[in-house]
GROMACS .gro file of C-alpha atoms in nm:
model
  434
    1MET     CA    1  -0.039   0.001  -0.032
    2THR     CA    2   0.119   0.383  -0.089
    3PRO     CA    3  -0.019   0.639   0.024
    4THR     CA    4  -0.173   0.923  -0.227
    5SER     CA    5  -0.149   1.283  -0.240
    6ARG     CA    6  -0.388   1.342  -0.128
    7LEU     CA    7  -0.311   1.142   0.190
    8LEU     CA    8   0.009   1.384   0.176
    9LEU     CA    9  -0.229   1.707   0.219
   10LEU     CA   10  -0.425   1.615   0.458
   11SER     CA   11  -0.165   1.506   0.717
   12SER     CA   12   0.021   1.888   0.600
   13LEU     CA   13  -0.345   2.001   0.661
   14TRP     CA   14  -0.342   1.811   0.990
   15LEU     CA   15   0.016   1.975   1.055
   16LEU     CA   16  -0.098   2.307   0.952
   17LEU     CA   17  -0.413   2.308   1.158
   18ALA     CA   18  -0.177   2.166   1.491
   19ALA     CA   19   0.029   2.496   1.429
   20VAL     CA   20  -0.306   2.714   1.516
   21ALA     CA   21  -0.384   2.508   1.831
   22SER     CA   22  -0.066   2.560   1.964
   23ALA     CA   23  -0.098   2.952   1.950
   24LEU     CA   24  -0.498   2.886   2.082
   25PRO     CA   25  -0.510   2.582   2.359
   26VAL     CA   26  -0.909   2.569   2.399
   27LEU     CA   27  -0.779   2.434   2.038
   28THR     CA   28  -0.598   2.142   2.158
   29GLY     CA   29  -0.885   1.907   2.187
   30PRO     CA   30  -1.098   1.962   1.886
   31TRP     CA   31  -0.700   1.887   1.674
   32LEU     CA   32  -0.681   1.580   1.828
   33TRP     CA   33  -0.986   1.447   1.811
   34LEU     CA   34  -0.956   1.538   1.406
   35GLY     CA   35  -0.667   1.380   1.411
   36VAL     CA   36  -0.830   1.058   1.579
   37ALA     CA   37  -1.093   1.125   1.330
   38GLY     CA   38  -0.921   1.134   1.026
   39ALA     CA   39  -0.654   0.838   1.113
   40ALA     CA   40  -0.949   0.637   1.136
   41VAL     CA   41  -1.114   0.710   0.830
   42VAL     CA   42  -0.783   0.660   0.588
   43LEU     CA   43  -0.742   0.330   0.807
   44VAL     CA   44  -1.095   0.231   0.692
   45ASP     CA   45  -0.965   0.370   0.323
   46GLY     CA   46  -0.650   0.178   0.296
   47GLY     CA   47  -0.854  -0.242   0.529
   48LEU     CA   48  -1.115  -0.140   0.213
   49ALA     CA   49  -0.843  -0.126  -0.103
   50TRP     CA   50  -0.695  -0.470   0.060
   51LEU     CA   51  -1.040  -0.592   0.119
   52ARG     CA   52  -1.108  -0.545  -0.256
   53LYS     CA   53  -1.078  -0.840  -0.452
   54PRO     CA   54  -0.830  -0.759  -0.735
   55LEU     CA   55  -0.897  -0.676  -1.088
   56GLU     CA   56  -0.876  -0.996  -1.346
   57ILE     CA   57  -0.749  -0.837  -1.635
   58ARG     CA   58  -0.613  -1.029  -1.971
   59ARG     CA   59  -0.354  -0.899  -2.259
   60ARG     CA   60  -0.430  -0.963  -2.673
   61LEU     CA   61  -0.127  -0.865  -2.908
   62PRO     CA   62  -0.112  -0.811  -3.271
   63GLY     CA   63  -0.075  -1.108  -3.460
   64ARG     CA   64   0.238  -0.951  -3.594
   65PHE     CA   65   0.412  -0.584  -3.503
   66ALA     CA   66   0.648  -0.372  -3.846
   67LEU     CA   67   0.888  -0.243  -3.789
   68GLY     CA   68   0.787   0.146  -3.694
   69GLU     CA   69   0.462   0.089  -3.729
   70ALA     CA   70   0.206   0.143  -3.464
   71GLY     CA   71   0.002  -0.203  -3.370
   72GLU     CA   72  -0.293  -0.254  -3.180
   73VAL     CA   73  -0.282  -0.381  -2.822
   74ARG     CA   74  -0.598  -0.487  -2.576
   75ILE     CA   75  -0.555  -0.476  -2.256
   76THR     CA   76  -0.933  -0.639  -2.125
   77LEU     CA   77  -0.991  -0.494  -1.769
   78ARG     CA   78  -1.309  -0.688  -1.503
   79ASN     CA   79  -1.414  -0.623  -1.200
   80ASP     CA   80  -1.621  -0.855  -1.015
   81SER     CA   81  -1.630  -0.655  -0.673
   82ARG     CA   82  -1.955  -0.460  -0.593
   83SER     CA   83  -1.778  -0.130  -0.629
   84ALA     CA   84  -1.590   0.056  -0.900
   85ALA     CA   85  -1.299   0.039  -0.933
   86LYS     CA   86  -1.066   0.358  -1.021
   87LEU     CA   87  -0.688   0.272  -1.128
   88GLU     CA   88  -0.415   0.283  -1.374
   89ILE     CA   89  -0.252   0.020  -1.540
   90HIS     CA   90   0.127   0.028  -1.728
   91ASP     CA   91   0.207  -0.254  -1.955
   92GLY     CA   92   0.526  -0.449  -1.979
   93ILE     CA   93   0.595  -0.233  -2.390
   94PRO     CA   94   0.967  -0.340  -2.501
   95GLN     CA   95   1.284  -0.201  -2.451
   96LYS     CA   96   1.274   0.110  -2.773
   97SER     CA   97   0.930   0.158  -2.790
   98ALA     CA   98   0.673   0.425  -2.773
   99ALA     CA   99   0.276   0.394  -2.691
  100PRO     CA  100   0.178   0.776  -2.647
  101SER     CA  101  -0.132   0.650  -2.425
  102LEU     CA  102   0.019   0.481  -2.194
  103PRO     CA  103  -0.014   0.480  -1.856
  104TRP     CA  104  -0.391   0.455  -1.901
  105THR     CA  105  -0.559   0.593  -1.621
  106GLY     CA  106  -1.000   0.478  -1.541
  107VAL     CA  107  -1.265   0.334  -1.352
  108VAL     CA  108  -1.422  -0.013  -1.422
  109PRO     CA  109  -1.775  -0.008  -1.311
  110ALA     CA  110  -1.904  -0.285  -1.057
  111ASN     CA  111  -1.909  -0.652  -1.209
  112ARG     CA  112  -1.832  -0.462  -1.574
  113GLU     CA  113  -1.585  -0.532  -1.800
  114ILE     CA  114  -1.435  -0.309  -2.045
  115ARG     CA  115  -1.179  -0.311  -2.296
  116VAL     CA  116  -0.846  -0.114  -2.350
  117PHE     CA  117  -0.690   0.026  -2.620
  118TYR     CA  118  -0.348   0.167  -2.688
  119PRO     CA  119  -0.138   0.175  -2.979
  120VAL     CA  120   0.232   0.048  -2.973
  121THR     CA  121   0.553   0.152  -3.176
  122LEU     CA  122   0.780  -0.070  -3.200
  123THR     CA  123   1.195  -0.031  -3.327
  124GLU     CA  124   1.339  -0.292  -3.369
  125ARG     CA  125   1.318  -0.659  -3.554
  126GLY     CA  126   1.323  -0.929  -3.384
  127MET     CA  127   1.208  -1.153  -3.090
  128VAL     CA  128   1.055  -0.842  -2.831
  129VAL     CA  129   0.912  -0.983  -2.481
  130PHE     CA  130   0.660  -0.800  -2.383
  131THR     CA  131   0.678  -0.845  -1.963
  132ARG     CA  132   0.439  -0.840  -1.656
  133LEU     CA  133   0.160  -0.586  -1.717
  134HIS     CA  134   0.176  -0.298  -1.361
  135ALA     CA  135  -0.122  -0.151  -1.205
  136ARG     CA  136  -0.211   0.097  -0.886
  137ARG     CA  137  -0.522   0.068  -0.811
  138PHE     CA  138  -0.708   0.350  -0.626
  139SER     CA  139  -0.861   0.341  -0.295
  140PRO     CA  140  -1.235   0.447  -0.257
  141LEU     CA  141  -1.159   0.726  -0.103
  142GLY     CA  142  -0.819   0.774  -0.258
  143PHE     CA  143  -0.603   0.813   0.016
  144TRP     CA  144  -0.440   0.482  -0.115
  145THR     CA  145  -0.299   0.313  -0.406
  146ARG     CA  146  -0.191  -0.052  -0.403
  147ARG     CA  147   0.040  -0.241  -0.699
  148SER     CA  148  -0.035  -0.548  -0.823
  149LEU     CA  149   0.175  -0.683  -1.132
  150HIS     CA  150  -0.073  -0.904  -1.394
  151LEU     CA  151   0.018  -1.118  -1.707
  152ALA     CA  152   0.299  -1.361  -1.745
  153ASP     CA  153   0.586  -1.235  -2.051
  154GLU     CA  154   0.429  -1.233  -2.395
  155PRO     CA  155   0.670  -1.275  -2.671
  156VAL     CA  156   0.562  -1.150  -3.055
  157LYS     CA  157   0.773  -1.072  -3.347
  158VAL     CA  158   0.878  -0.774  -3.499
  159TYR     CA  159   0.892  -0.880  -3.862
  160PRO     CA  160   1.081  -0.617  -4.167
  161ASN     CA  161   0.813  -0.284  -4.263
  162TYR     CA  162   0.716  -0.487  -4.575
  163GLU     CA  163   0.375  -0.205  -4.668
  164PRO     CA  164   0.603  -0.123  -5.040
  165VAL     CA  165   0.581  -0.494  -5.103
  166ILE     CA  166   0.177  -0.505  -5.007
  167ARG     CA  167   0.153  -0.209  -5.266
  168PHE     CA  168   0.317  -0.378  -5.498
  169ALA     CA  169   0.094  -0.645  -5.497
  170LEU     CA  170  -0.189  -0.444  -5.546
  171LEU     CA  171  -0.087  -0.236  -5.785
  172ALA     CA  172   0.025  -0.558  -5.966
  173MET     CA  173  -0.365  -0.703  -5.963
  174LYS     CA  174  -0.418  -0.363  -6.178
  175HIS     CA  175  -0.092  -0.371  -6.341
  176ARG     CA  176   0.015  -0.115  -6.247
  177GLU     CA  177   0.400  -0.077  -6.157
  178ASN     CA  178   0.481   0.256  -6.255
  179PRO     CA  179   0.314   0.446  -5.976
  180MET     CA  180   0.551   0.308  -5.734
  181GLY     CA  181   0.866   0.329  -6.010
  182ILE     CA  182   0.919  -0.029  -6.131
  183VAL     CA  183   0.930  -0.040  -6.478
  184ARG     CA  184   0.781  -0.364  -6.680
  185ARG     CA  185   1.043  -0.320  -6.991
  186PRO     CA  186   0.950  -0.510  -7.312
  187ARG     CA  187   1.100  -0.859  -7.348
  188ALA     CA  188   1.357  -1.014  -7.596
  189GLY     CA  189   1.194  -1.342  -7.710
  190SER     CA  190   1.436  -1.545  -7.562
  191SER     CA  191   1.380  -1.416  -7.210
  192ARG     CA  192   1.057  -1.610  -7.288
  193ASP     CA  193   0.878  -1.910  -7.306
  194PHE     CA  194   0.616  -2.043  -7.526
  195HIS     CA  195   0.322  -2.054  -7.364
  196GLN     CA  196   0.014  -2.124  -7.666
  197LEU     CA  197  -0.097  -1.994  -8.000
  198ARG     CA  198  -0.386  -1.688  -7.987
  199ASP     CA  199  -0.590  -1.508  -8.222
  200TYR     CA  200  -0.379  -1.222  -8.404
  201ARG     CA  201  -0.442  -0.922  -8.250
  202ASP     CA  202  -0.376  -0.524  -8.375
  203GLY     CA  203  -0.020  -0.439  -8.261
  204ASP     CA  204   0.129  -0.799  -8.245
  205PRO     CA  205   0.529  -0.851  -8.397
  206LEU     CA  206   0.545  -0.996  -8.664
  207GLY     CA  207   0.869  -1.202  -8.572
  208GLN     CA  208   0.549  -1.342  -8.324
  209ILE     CA  209   0.345  -1.458  -8.609
  210ASP     CA  210   0.306  -1.836  -8.595
  211TRP     CA  211   0.321  -1.876  -9.021
  212LYS     CA  212   0.236  -2.229  -9.038
  213ALA     CA  213  -0.049  -2.211  -8.802
  214SER     CA  214  -0.147  -1.901  -8.921
  215SER     CA  215  -0.181  -2.125  -9.344
  216ARG     CA  216  -0.355  -2.407  -9.153
  217ARG     CA  217  -0.648  -2.160  -8.960
  218GLN     CA  218  -0.587  -1.970  -9.298
  219MET     CA  219  -0.605  -1.665  -9.048
  220LEU     CA  220  -0.289  -1.454  -8.888
  221ILE     CA  221  -0.217  -1.673  -8.549
  222SER     CA  222   0.014  -1.546  -8.278
  223ARG     CA  223   0.246  -1.716  -8.050
  224ASP     CA  224   0.210  -1.572  -7.691
  225TYR     CA  225   0.508  -1.600  -7.414
  226GLN     CA  226   0.479  -1.624  -7.041
  227GLU     CA  227   0.834  -1.493  -6.931
  228GLN     CA  228   1.094  -1.788  -6.835
  229ARG     CA  229   1.026  -1.917  -6.477
  230ASN     CA  230   1.241  -2.204  -6.264
  231GLN     CA  231   1.491  -1.957  -6.255
  232SER     CA  232   1.646  -1.897  -5.891
  233VAL     CA  233   1.727  -1.591  -5.703
  234VAL     CA  234   2.052  -1.603  -5.393
  235PHE     CA  235   2.020  -1.285  -5.190
  236LEU     CA  236   2.387  -1.293  -5.033
  237LEU     CA  237   2.397  -1.042  -4.762
  238ASP     CA  238   2.585  -0.875  -4.537
  239THR     CA  239   2.523  -0.862  -4.198
  240GLY     CA  240   2.860  -0.726  -4.109
  241ARG     CA  241   2.970  -0.363  -3.923
  242ARG     CA  242   2.919  -0.175  -4.199
  243MET     CA  243   2.587  -0.248  -4.250
  244ARG     CA  244   2.501  -0.071  -3.906
  245ALA     CA  245   2.542   0.283  -4.029
  246MET     CA  246   2.234   0.458  -3.978
  247ASP     CA  247   1.981   0.634  -4.268
  248GLY     CA  248   1.746   0.821  -4.168
  249ASP     CA  249   1.502   0.653  -3.952
  250LEU     CA  250   1.606   0.311  -3.990
  251PRO     CA  251   1.911   0.195  -4.040
  252GLN     CA  252   2.094   0.077  -4.384
  253PHE     CA  253   2.002  -0.283  -4.334
  254ASP     CA  254   1.669  -0.270  -4.267
  255HIS     CA  255   1.646  -0.116  -4.621
  256VAL     CA  256   1.805  -0.400  -4.749
  257LEU     CA  257   1.585  -0.625  -4.591
  258ASN     CA  258   1.285  -0.430  -4.693
  259ALA     CA  259   1.451  -0.462  -5.070
  260ILE     CA  260   1.430  -0.858  -5.029
  261LEU     CA  261   1.143  -0.847  -4.968
  262LEU     CA  262   1.056  -0.690  -5.238
  263VAL     CA  263   1.214  -0.802  -5.555
  264ALA     CA  264   1.176  -1.059  -5.359
  265HIS     CA  265   0.799  -1.070  -5.375
  266VAL     CA  266   0.842  -0.927  -5.737
  267ALA     CA  267   1.060  -1.323  -5.829
  268LEU     CA  268   0.765  -1.512  -5.588
  269LYS     CA  269   0.550  -1.433  -5.849
  270GLN     CA  270   0.741  -1.538  -6.201
  271GLY     CA  271   0.798  -1.805  -6.101
  272ASP     CA  272   1.149  -1.792  -5.987
  273HIS     CA  273   1.315  -1.937  -5.699
  274VAL     CA  274   1.482  -1.765  -5.402
  275ALA     CA  275   1.713  -1.800  -5.138
  276VAL     CA  276   1.907  -1.632  -4.897
  277LYS     CA  277   2.238  -1.627  -4.781
  278SER     CA  278   2.357  -1.438  -4.482
  279PHE     CA  279   2.789  -1.371  -4.452
  280GLY     CA  280   2.935  -1.078  -4.178
  281GLY     CA  281   2.914  -1.246  -3.874
  282SER     CA  282   2.647  -1.484  -3.955
  283ASP     CA  283   2.586  -1.796  -4.104
  284ARG     CA  284   2.241  -1.849  -4.210
  285TRP     CA  285   2.096  -1.950  -4.534
  286LEU     CA  286   1.746  -2.009  -4.690
  287ALA     CA  287   1.732  -2.249  -4.933
  288PRO     CA  288   1.539  -2.198  -5.252
  289VAL     CA  289   1.177  -2.144  -5.208
  290LYS     CA  290   0.954  -2.095  -5.461
  291GLY     CA  291   0.555  -2.123  -5.476
  292ALA     CA  292   0.243  -1.863  -5.314
  293HIS     CA  293   0.372  -2.029  -4.976
  294ALA     CA  294   0.767  -1.875  -5.038
  295MET     CA  295   0.622  -1.531  -4.849
  296PRO     CA  296   0.541  -1.641  -4.487
  297VAL     CA  297   0.854  -1.856  -4.495
  298LEU     CA  298   1.092  -1.584  -4.586
  299LEU     CA  299   0.954  -1.366  -4.342
  300ASN     CA  300   0.974  -1.564  -4.123
  301HIS     CA  301   1.339  -1.648  -4.153
  302LEU     CA  302   1.479  -1.284  -4.193
  303TYR     CA  303   1.256  -1.095  -3.956
  304ASP     CA  304   1.567  -1.163  -3.669
  305TYR     CA  305   1.829  -1.042  -3.871
  306GLN     CA  306   2.099  -0.856  -3.689
  307THR     CA  307   2.384  -0.687  -3.799
  308THR     CA  308   2.719  -0.803  -3.600
  309ALA     CA  309   3.077  -0.633  -3.529
  310ALA     CA  310   3.241  -0.818  -3.734
  311PRO     CA  311   3.411  -0.765  -4.064
  312SER     CA  312   3.232  -0.932  -4.389
  313ASP     CA  313   3.432  -1.201  -4.518
  314PHE     CA  314   3.325  -1.143  -4.887
  315ALA     CA  315   3.616  -1.453  -4.988
  316GLY     CA  316   3.440  -1.709  -4.701
  317ALA     CA  317   3.111  -1.620  -4.820
  318VAL     CA  318   3.139  -1.703  -5.162
  319GLU     CA  319   3.316  -2.028  -5.114
  320LYS     CA  320   2.991  -2.129  -4.856
  321LEU     CA  321   2.762  -2.019  -5.121
  322MET     CA  322   2.920  -2.223  -5.456
  323ALA     CA  323   2.943  -2.455  -5.208
  324ARG     CA  324   2.568  -2.500  -5.149
  325GLN     CA  325   2.402  -2.331  -5.498
  326ARG     CA  326   2.559  -2.526  -5.778
  327ARG     CA  327   2.242  -2.426  -6.007
  328ARG     CA  328   2.317  -2.124  -6.154
  329SER     CA  329   2.120  -1.812  -5.979
  330LEU     CA  330   2.112  -1.464  -6.055
  331VAL     CA  331   2.329  -1.442  -5.751
  332ILE     CA  332   2.250  -1.045  -5.496
  333LEU     CA  333   2.431  -0.930  -5.317
  334LEU     CA  334   2.383  -0.592  -5.112
  335THR     CA  335   2.638  -0.466  -4.865
  336ASN     CA  336   2.840  -0.075  -4.835
  337LEU     CA  337   3.127  -0.068  -5.026
  338ARG     CA  338   3.398   0.045  -4.903
  339GLY     CA  339   3.775   0.205  -5.124
  340GLU     CA  340   3.968  -0.136  -4.895
  341ASP     CA  341   3.682  -0.357  -5.070
  342GLY     CA  342   3.860  -0.397  -5.384
  343LYS     CA  343   4.163  -0.659  -5.317
  344GLU     CA  344   3.933  -0.910  -5.172
  345LEU     CA  345   3.607  -0.862  -5.349
  346VAL     CA  346   3.728  -0.795  -5.688
  347PRO     CA  347   3.815  -1.195  -5.676
  348ALA     CA  348   3.577  -1.356  -5.471
  349LEU     CA  349   3.306  -1.214  -5.725
  350GLN     CA  350   3.541  -1.355  -6.037
  351VAL     CA  351   3.502  -1.735  -5.882
  352LEU     CA  352   3.188  -1.611  -5.854
  353LYS     CA  353   3.078  -1.529  -6.176
  354SER     CA  354   3.248  -1.829  -6.299
  355LYS     CA  355   2.906  -2.011  -6.229
  356HIS     CA  356   2.686  -1.795  -6.142
  357LEU     CA  357   2.564  -1.380  -6.253
  358VAL     CA  358   2.650  -1.219  -6.016
  359MET     CA  359   2.515  -0.860  -5.879
  360LEU     CA  360   2.678  -0.610  -5.703
  361ALA     CA  361   2.382  -0.362  -5.473
  362SER     CA  362   2.605  -0.137  -5.273
  363MET     CA  363   2.403   0.138  -5.036
  364ARG     CA  364   2.585   0.521  -5.134
  365GLU     CA  365   2.594   0.683  -4.744
  366ARG     CA  366   2.303   0.964  -4.791
  367VAL     CA  367   2.563   1.178  -4.549
  368VAL     CA  368   2.824   1.100  -4.774
  369GLU     CA  369   2.625   1.281  -5.050
  370ASP     CA  370   2.535   1.598  -4.794
  371ILE     CA  371   2.878   1.622  -4.710
  372ALA     CA  372   3.006   1.639  -5.106
  373ALA     CA  373   2.760   1.886  -5.164
  374THR     CA  374   2.825   2.157  -4.879
  375PRO     CA  375   3.024   2.450  -4.965
  376VAL     CA  376   3.377   2.475  -4.853
  377GLU     CA  377   3.439   2.724  -4.621
  378SER     CA  378   3.683   2.656  -4.435
  379PHE     CA  379   3.993   2.430  -4.437
  380SER     CA  380   3.863   2.151  -4.172
  381SER     CA  381   3.606   2.199  -4.436
  382ALA     CA  382   3.764   2.120  -4.730
  383LEU     CA  383   3.943   1.793  -4.559
  384GLN     CA  384   3.622   1.693  -4.512
  385PHE     CA  385   3.579   1.755  -4.877
  386LEU     CA  386   3.891   1.574  -5.053
  387ALA     CA  387   3.867   1.314  -4.733
  388THR     CA  388   3.466   1.286  -4.901
  389ASP     CA  389   3.568   1.337  -5.281
  390ARG     CA  390   3.877   1.021  -5.240
  391TYR     CA  391   3.639   0.801  -5.042
  392MET     CA  392   3.363   0.816  -5.338
  393GLN     CA  393   3.647   0.791  -5.621
  394GLU     CA  394   3.715   0.466  -5.419
  395ARG     CA  395   3.411   0.335  -5.453
  396ARG     CA  396   3.349   0.462  -5.875
  397GLU     CA  397   3.669   0.315  -5.947
  398ILE     CA  398   3.582  -0.062  -5.748
  399LEU     CA  399   3.253  -0.042  -5.954
  400ALA     CA  400   3.382   0.042  -6.255
  401THR     CA  401   3.680  -0.243  -6.233
  402LEU     CA  402   3.377  -0.524  -6.121
  403GLY     CA  403   3.153  -0.347  -6.408
  404SER     CA  404   3.470  -0.459  -6.697
  405LEU     CA  405   3.496  -0.805  -6.493
  406GLY     CA  406   3.132  -0.906  -6.626
  407VAL     CA  407   2.916  -0.818  -6.291
  408LEU     CA  408   2.656  -0.623  -6.289
  409THR     CA  409   2.631  -0.373  -5.988
  410LEU     CA  410   2.429  -0.152  -5.846
  411ASP     CA  411   2.489   0.185  -5.663
  412SER     CA  412   2.144   0.349  -5.505
  413THR     CA  413   2.057   0.519  -5.190
  414ALA     CA  414   1.888   0.351  -4.879
  415GLN     CA  415   1.598   0.542  -4.999
  416GLU     CA  416   1.546   0.388  -5.320
  417LEU     CA  417   1.709   0.060  -5.317
  418ALA     CA  418   1.428  -0.137  -5.354
  419VAL     CA  419   1.262   0.024  -5.611
  420ALA     CA  420   1.599   0.068  -5.848
  421LEU     CA  421   1.718  -0.352  -5.761
  422ALA     CA  422   1.300  -0.489  -5.819
  423ASN     CA  423   1.352  -0.236  -6.274
  424SER     CA  424   1.714  -0.411  -6.262
  425TYR     CA  425   1.571  -0.794  -6.172
  426PHE     CA  426   1.327  -0.716  -6.434
  427ASP     CA  427   1.638  -0.599  -6.642
  428ILE     CA  428   1.772  -0.846  -6.629
  429LYS     CA  429   1.465  -1.114  -6.736
  430ALA     CA  430   1.408  -0.914  -6.993
  431ALA     CA  431   1.734  -1.017  -7.179
  432GLY     CA  432   1.759  -1.310  -7.078
  433ARG     CA  433   2.092  -1.339  -6.857
  434ILE     CA  434   1.993  -1.559  -6.579
   0.00000   0.00000   0.00000
């Protein structure tokens, strides 16, 4: 039991009256009787608070949370006592999360049940825990509060924010990829498989007409194609320390996960297989998956990926990937390229290219671009500008070297990476390069 500010105020008033009674001895008796009566009321109030039936509290969490998106938690409060219960509750939300409407203060009527809903935004991916709920129940007269703990720890999964994936899916159903920035370019015939014959339509290219079928039917017949299927896309994901750099509100690593989810969704829709291999302090492998069930499998595999403090071992990653993935695939290496990577990265990707089609997708750090665009106004800013220019030049040299060796490259900001990578995937499919 804990005294409230109301009890402290009452005690202060009684002490103030003590000063008056000391100046006027005639008031000493009434002051004592007033203190006894007040103490009795306070004690009775505390006893009633102690004897009340405890509240029944239940919590219902969403099935899943998305990183940075508010999810609604429901708290059910049931009061089986004969009097209303005023209380304050604070749920045990995970660290680094935000719930602006907590703590909640309200009244639960007698023999009634109410539901409290509050939004919570989680800012860490992976498995997090909602701990026990803290409740403070006020006594009938408000002189005391009784603290109690309710519920058990509940783990919950926080997934990457795959809202772009859902938005693309809705747009794709309406054949409207362009509003998102994903461009569907014309496909060469070598990138497609024959699907069926159909009547000629205005605008069909002459090369698409099946002249033998047209002569038999005495009307123009066109061949219909579908994109090549059953090809493989492997994401080689860097989880090393360089991926911890913040870009906006999220680390670059989380931008990469969003890009993987978008491109994986596109690839699975095209009928391709998708696999994931991590390196740089972790060594996780998701074998190639395909079909409608594959997105949940991919989400459950990626949601708890975390960066480490380890360096990125490109040669070791390539060696392990080639041992696991023997079928020719499009291998997309996702990292944050550094100038010192050239000596290790270039030979490693040359080895990988001997068996697979390789793309290096690297993120540019926005803070570096901002420094390069800042006017030089002092000696220190000049040094900073020169260091930044040298850093960017080293990255350009590595990308140019890889391009000359036949390795596909993509250099993008974190915010543009997802759409740029999806467009690159479509270009590769269109060219029939896998």
